[in-house]
mmCIF file of C-alpha atoms in Angstrom:
data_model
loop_
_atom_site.group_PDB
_atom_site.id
_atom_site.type_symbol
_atom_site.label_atom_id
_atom_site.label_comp_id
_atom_site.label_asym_id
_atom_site.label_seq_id
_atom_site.Cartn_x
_atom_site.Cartn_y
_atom_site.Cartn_z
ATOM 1 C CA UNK A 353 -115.330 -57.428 50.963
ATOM 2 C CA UNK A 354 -114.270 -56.335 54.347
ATOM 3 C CA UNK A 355 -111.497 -57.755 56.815
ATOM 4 C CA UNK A 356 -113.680 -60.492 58.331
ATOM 5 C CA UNK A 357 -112.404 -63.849 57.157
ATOM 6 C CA UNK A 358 -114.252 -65.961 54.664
ATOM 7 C CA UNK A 359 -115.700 -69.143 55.913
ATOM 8 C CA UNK A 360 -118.052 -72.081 54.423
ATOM 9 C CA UNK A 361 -121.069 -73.883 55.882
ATOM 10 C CA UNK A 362 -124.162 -75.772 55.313
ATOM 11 C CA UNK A 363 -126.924 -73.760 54.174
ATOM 12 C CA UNK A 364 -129.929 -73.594 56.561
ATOM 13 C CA UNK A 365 -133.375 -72.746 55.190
ATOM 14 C CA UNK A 366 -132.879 -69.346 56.967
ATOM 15 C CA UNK A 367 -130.591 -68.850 54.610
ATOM 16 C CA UNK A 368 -133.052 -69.032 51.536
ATOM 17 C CA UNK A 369 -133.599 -65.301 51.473
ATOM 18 C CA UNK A 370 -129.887 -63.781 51.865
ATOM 19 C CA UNK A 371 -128.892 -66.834 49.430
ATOM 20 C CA UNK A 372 -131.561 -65.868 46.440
ATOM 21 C CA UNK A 373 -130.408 -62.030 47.059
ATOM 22 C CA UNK A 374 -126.888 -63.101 46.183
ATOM 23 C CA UNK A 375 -127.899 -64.950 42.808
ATOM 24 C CA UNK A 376 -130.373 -62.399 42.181
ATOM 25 C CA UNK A 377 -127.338 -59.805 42.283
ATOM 26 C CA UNK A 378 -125.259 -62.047 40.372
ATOM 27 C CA UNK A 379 -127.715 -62.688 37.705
ATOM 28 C CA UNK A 380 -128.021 -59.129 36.887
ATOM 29 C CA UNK A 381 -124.745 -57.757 37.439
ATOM 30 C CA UNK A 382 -122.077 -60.780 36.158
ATOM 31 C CA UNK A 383 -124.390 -62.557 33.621
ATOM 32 C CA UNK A 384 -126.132 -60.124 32.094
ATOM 33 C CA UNK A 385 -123.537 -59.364 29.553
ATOM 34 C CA UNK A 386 -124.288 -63.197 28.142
ATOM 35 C CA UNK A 387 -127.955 -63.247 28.577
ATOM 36 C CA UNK A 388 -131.556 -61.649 28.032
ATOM 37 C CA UNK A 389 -133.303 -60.153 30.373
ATOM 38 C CA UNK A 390 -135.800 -62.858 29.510
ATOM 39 C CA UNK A 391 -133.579 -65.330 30.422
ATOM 40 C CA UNK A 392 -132.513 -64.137 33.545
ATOM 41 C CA UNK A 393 -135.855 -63.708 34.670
ATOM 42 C CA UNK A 394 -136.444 -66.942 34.162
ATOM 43 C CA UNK A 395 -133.667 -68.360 35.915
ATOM 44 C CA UNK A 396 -133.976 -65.660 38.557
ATOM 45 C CA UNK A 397 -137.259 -67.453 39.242
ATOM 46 C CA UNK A 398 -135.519 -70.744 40.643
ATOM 47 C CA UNK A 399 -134.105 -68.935 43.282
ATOM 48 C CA UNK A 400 -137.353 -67.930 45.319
ATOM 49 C CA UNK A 401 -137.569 -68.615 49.162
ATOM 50 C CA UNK A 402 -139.824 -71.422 47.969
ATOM 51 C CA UNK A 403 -137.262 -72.280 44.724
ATOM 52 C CA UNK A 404 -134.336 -72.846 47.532
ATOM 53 C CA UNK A 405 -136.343 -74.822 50.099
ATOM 54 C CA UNK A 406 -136.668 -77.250 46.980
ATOM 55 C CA UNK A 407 -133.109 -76.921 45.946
ATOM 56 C CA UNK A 408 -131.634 -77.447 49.574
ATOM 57 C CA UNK A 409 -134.380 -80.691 50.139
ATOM 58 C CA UNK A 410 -132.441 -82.540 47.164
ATOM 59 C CA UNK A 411 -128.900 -80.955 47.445
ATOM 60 C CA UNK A 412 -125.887 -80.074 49.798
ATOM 61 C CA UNK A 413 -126.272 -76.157 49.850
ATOM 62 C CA UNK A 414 -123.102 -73.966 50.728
ATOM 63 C CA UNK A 415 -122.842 -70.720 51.814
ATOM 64 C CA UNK A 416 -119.725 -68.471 51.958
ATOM 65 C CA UNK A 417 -120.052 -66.251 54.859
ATOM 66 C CA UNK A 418 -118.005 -62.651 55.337
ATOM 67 C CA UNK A 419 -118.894 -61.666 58.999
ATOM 68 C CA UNK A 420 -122.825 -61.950 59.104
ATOM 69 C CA UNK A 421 -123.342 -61.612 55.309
ATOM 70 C CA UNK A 422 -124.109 -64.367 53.014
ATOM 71 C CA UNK A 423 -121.253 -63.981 49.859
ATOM 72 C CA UNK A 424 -121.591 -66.681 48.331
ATOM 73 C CA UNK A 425 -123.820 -70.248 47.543
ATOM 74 C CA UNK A 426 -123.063 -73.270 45.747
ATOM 75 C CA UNK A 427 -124.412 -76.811 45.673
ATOM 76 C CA UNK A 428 -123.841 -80.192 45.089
ATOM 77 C CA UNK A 429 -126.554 -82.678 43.672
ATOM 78 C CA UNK A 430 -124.808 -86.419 43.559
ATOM 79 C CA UNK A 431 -121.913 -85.648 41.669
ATOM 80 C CA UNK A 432 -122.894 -82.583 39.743
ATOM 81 C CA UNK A 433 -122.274 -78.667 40.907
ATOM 82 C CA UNK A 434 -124.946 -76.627 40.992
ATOM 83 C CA UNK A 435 -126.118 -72.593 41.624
ATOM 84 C CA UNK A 436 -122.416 -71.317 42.337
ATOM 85 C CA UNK A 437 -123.193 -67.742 42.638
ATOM 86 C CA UNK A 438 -120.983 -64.575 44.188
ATOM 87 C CA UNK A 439 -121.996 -60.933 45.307
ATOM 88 C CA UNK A 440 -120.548 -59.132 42.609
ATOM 89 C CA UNK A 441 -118.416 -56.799 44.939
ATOM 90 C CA UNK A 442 -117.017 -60.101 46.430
ATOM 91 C CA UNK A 443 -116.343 -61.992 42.945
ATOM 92 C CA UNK A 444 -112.512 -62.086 41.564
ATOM 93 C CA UNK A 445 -111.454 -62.243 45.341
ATOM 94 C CA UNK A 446 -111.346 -66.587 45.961
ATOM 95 C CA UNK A 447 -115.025 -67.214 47.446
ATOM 96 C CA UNK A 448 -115.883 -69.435 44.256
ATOM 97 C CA UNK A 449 -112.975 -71.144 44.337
ATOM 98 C CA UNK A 450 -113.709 -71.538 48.475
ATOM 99 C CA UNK A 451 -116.806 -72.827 47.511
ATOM 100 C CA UNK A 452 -115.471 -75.245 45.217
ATOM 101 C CA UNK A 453 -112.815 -76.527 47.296
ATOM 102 C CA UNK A 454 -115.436 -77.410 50.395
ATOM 103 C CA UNK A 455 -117.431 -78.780 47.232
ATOM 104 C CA UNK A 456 -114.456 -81.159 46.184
ATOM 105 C CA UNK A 457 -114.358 -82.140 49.663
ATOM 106 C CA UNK A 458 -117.912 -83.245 49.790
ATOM 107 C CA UNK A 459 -117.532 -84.926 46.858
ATOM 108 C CA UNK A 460 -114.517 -87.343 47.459
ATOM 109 C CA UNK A 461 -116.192 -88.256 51.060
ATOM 110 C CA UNK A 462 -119.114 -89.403 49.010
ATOM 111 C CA UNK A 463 -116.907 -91.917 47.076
ATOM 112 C CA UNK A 464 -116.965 -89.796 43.479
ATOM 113 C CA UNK A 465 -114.038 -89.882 40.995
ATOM 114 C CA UNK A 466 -115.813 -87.098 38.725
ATOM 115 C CA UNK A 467 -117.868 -83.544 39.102
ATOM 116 C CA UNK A 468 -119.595 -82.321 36.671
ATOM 117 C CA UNK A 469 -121.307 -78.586 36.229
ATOM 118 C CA UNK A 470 -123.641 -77.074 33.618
ATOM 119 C CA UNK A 471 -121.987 -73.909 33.281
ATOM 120 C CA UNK A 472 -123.104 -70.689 32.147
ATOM 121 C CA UNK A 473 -121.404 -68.891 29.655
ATOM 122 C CA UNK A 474 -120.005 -65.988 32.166
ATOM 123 C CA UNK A 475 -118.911 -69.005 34.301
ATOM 124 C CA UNK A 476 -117.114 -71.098 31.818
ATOM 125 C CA UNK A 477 -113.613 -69.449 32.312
ATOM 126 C CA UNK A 478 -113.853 -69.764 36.423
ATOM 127 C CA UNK A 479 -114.533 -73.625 35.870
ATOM 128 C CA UNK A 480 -111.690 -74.001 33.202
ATOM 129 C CA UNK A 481 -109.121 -72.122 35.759
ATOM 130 C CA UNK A 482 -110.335 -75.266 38.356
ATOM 131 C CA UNK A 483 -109.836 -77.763 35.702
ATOM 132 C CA UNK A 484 -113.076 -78.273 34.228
ATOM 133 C CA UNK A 485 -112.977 -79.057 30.125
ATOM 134 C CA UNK A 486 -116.143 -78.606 28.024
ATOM 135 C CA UNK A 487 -118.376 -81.837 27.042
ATOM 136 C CA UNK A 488 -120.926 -80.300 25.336
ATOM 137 C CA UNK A 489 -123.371 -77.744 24.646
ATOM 138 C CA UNK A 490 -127.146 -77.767 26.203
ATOM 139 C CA UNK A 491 -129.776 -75.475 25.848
ATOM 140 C CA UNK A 492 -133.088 -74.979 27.728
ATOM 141 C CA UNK A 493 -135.004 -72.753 24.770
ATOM 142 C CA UNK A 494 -132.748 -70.182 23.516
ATOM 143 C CA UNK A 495 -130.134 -70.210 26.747
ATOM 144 C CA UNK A 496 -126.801 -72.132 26.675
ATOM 145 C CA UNK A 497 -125.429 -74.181 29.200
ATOM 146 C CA UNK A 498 -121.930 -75.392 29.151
ATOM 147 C CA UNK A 499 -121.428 -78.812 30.551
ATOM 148 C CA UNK A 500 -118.206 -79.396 31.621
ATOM 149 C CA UNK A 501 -116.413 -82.281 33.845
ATOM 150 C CA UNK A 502 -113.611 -83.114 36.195
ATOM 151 C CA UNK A 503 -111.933 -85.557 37.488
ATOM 152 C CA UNK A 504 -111.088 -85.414 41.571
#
């Protein structure tokens, strides 16, 4: 990260390329230490030019900006979180928990008492340190989601 401040916006569908870059990064770099390469892949897929033009149709898409680069994405569909992803050389440093704040904010204009997020694994501890507790366990084939819940 540089000097430039952090700030959060709407996602545009120009976005779709710089956004799928940052989860692609992520993917490989933060989560691959709790997944397959298999697994990835097939996440990684979701996250196509085409993949986010679907995802930013049915959700509110977020992106953290640092001067003209894209940092950072997350989402909100209804009341659930969705795709929070960080450049690796940008995670550790508050643009999640940017993201998740703006999220929040979104949320509670909308009328909801509760969020709810299907974490990953690697993500798990980020949502517990914003007050997220485990529900359950869910898994698409052989990789684990987390879902966890908040109250606002």
């Amino acid at each position: 990260m540089n000097d430039d401040p952090i700030t959060i916006r709407a996602a545009g569908v120009v976005d779709a390329e710089a956004i799928g870059q940052v989860v692609l990064s992520a993917l490989r770099s933060s989560n691959a230490k709790d997944y397959t390469p298999e697994i990835i892949a097939r996440v990684a897929e979701s996250f196509s030019p085409a993949g986010m033009a679907t995802l930013m149709a049915r959700c509110e898409v977020l992106v953290a900006v640092e001067g003209p680069r894209i940092v950072g994405t997350a989402s909100l569909d209804g009341k659930v979180v969705r795709t929070v992803f960080v450049a690796p050389d940008c995670q550790g440093k508050g643009v999640g928990a940017a993201l998740m704040r703006e999220l929040d904010r979104l949320a509670r204009a909308k009328g909801n008492t509760t969020l709810a997020v299907p974490s990953s694994v690697t993500a798990e501890g980020f949502y517990a340190k914003l007050g997220f507790k485990a529900v359950r366990d869910s898994y698409h084939g052989d990789e684990r989601t987390i879902i966890m819940e908040r109250s606002l």
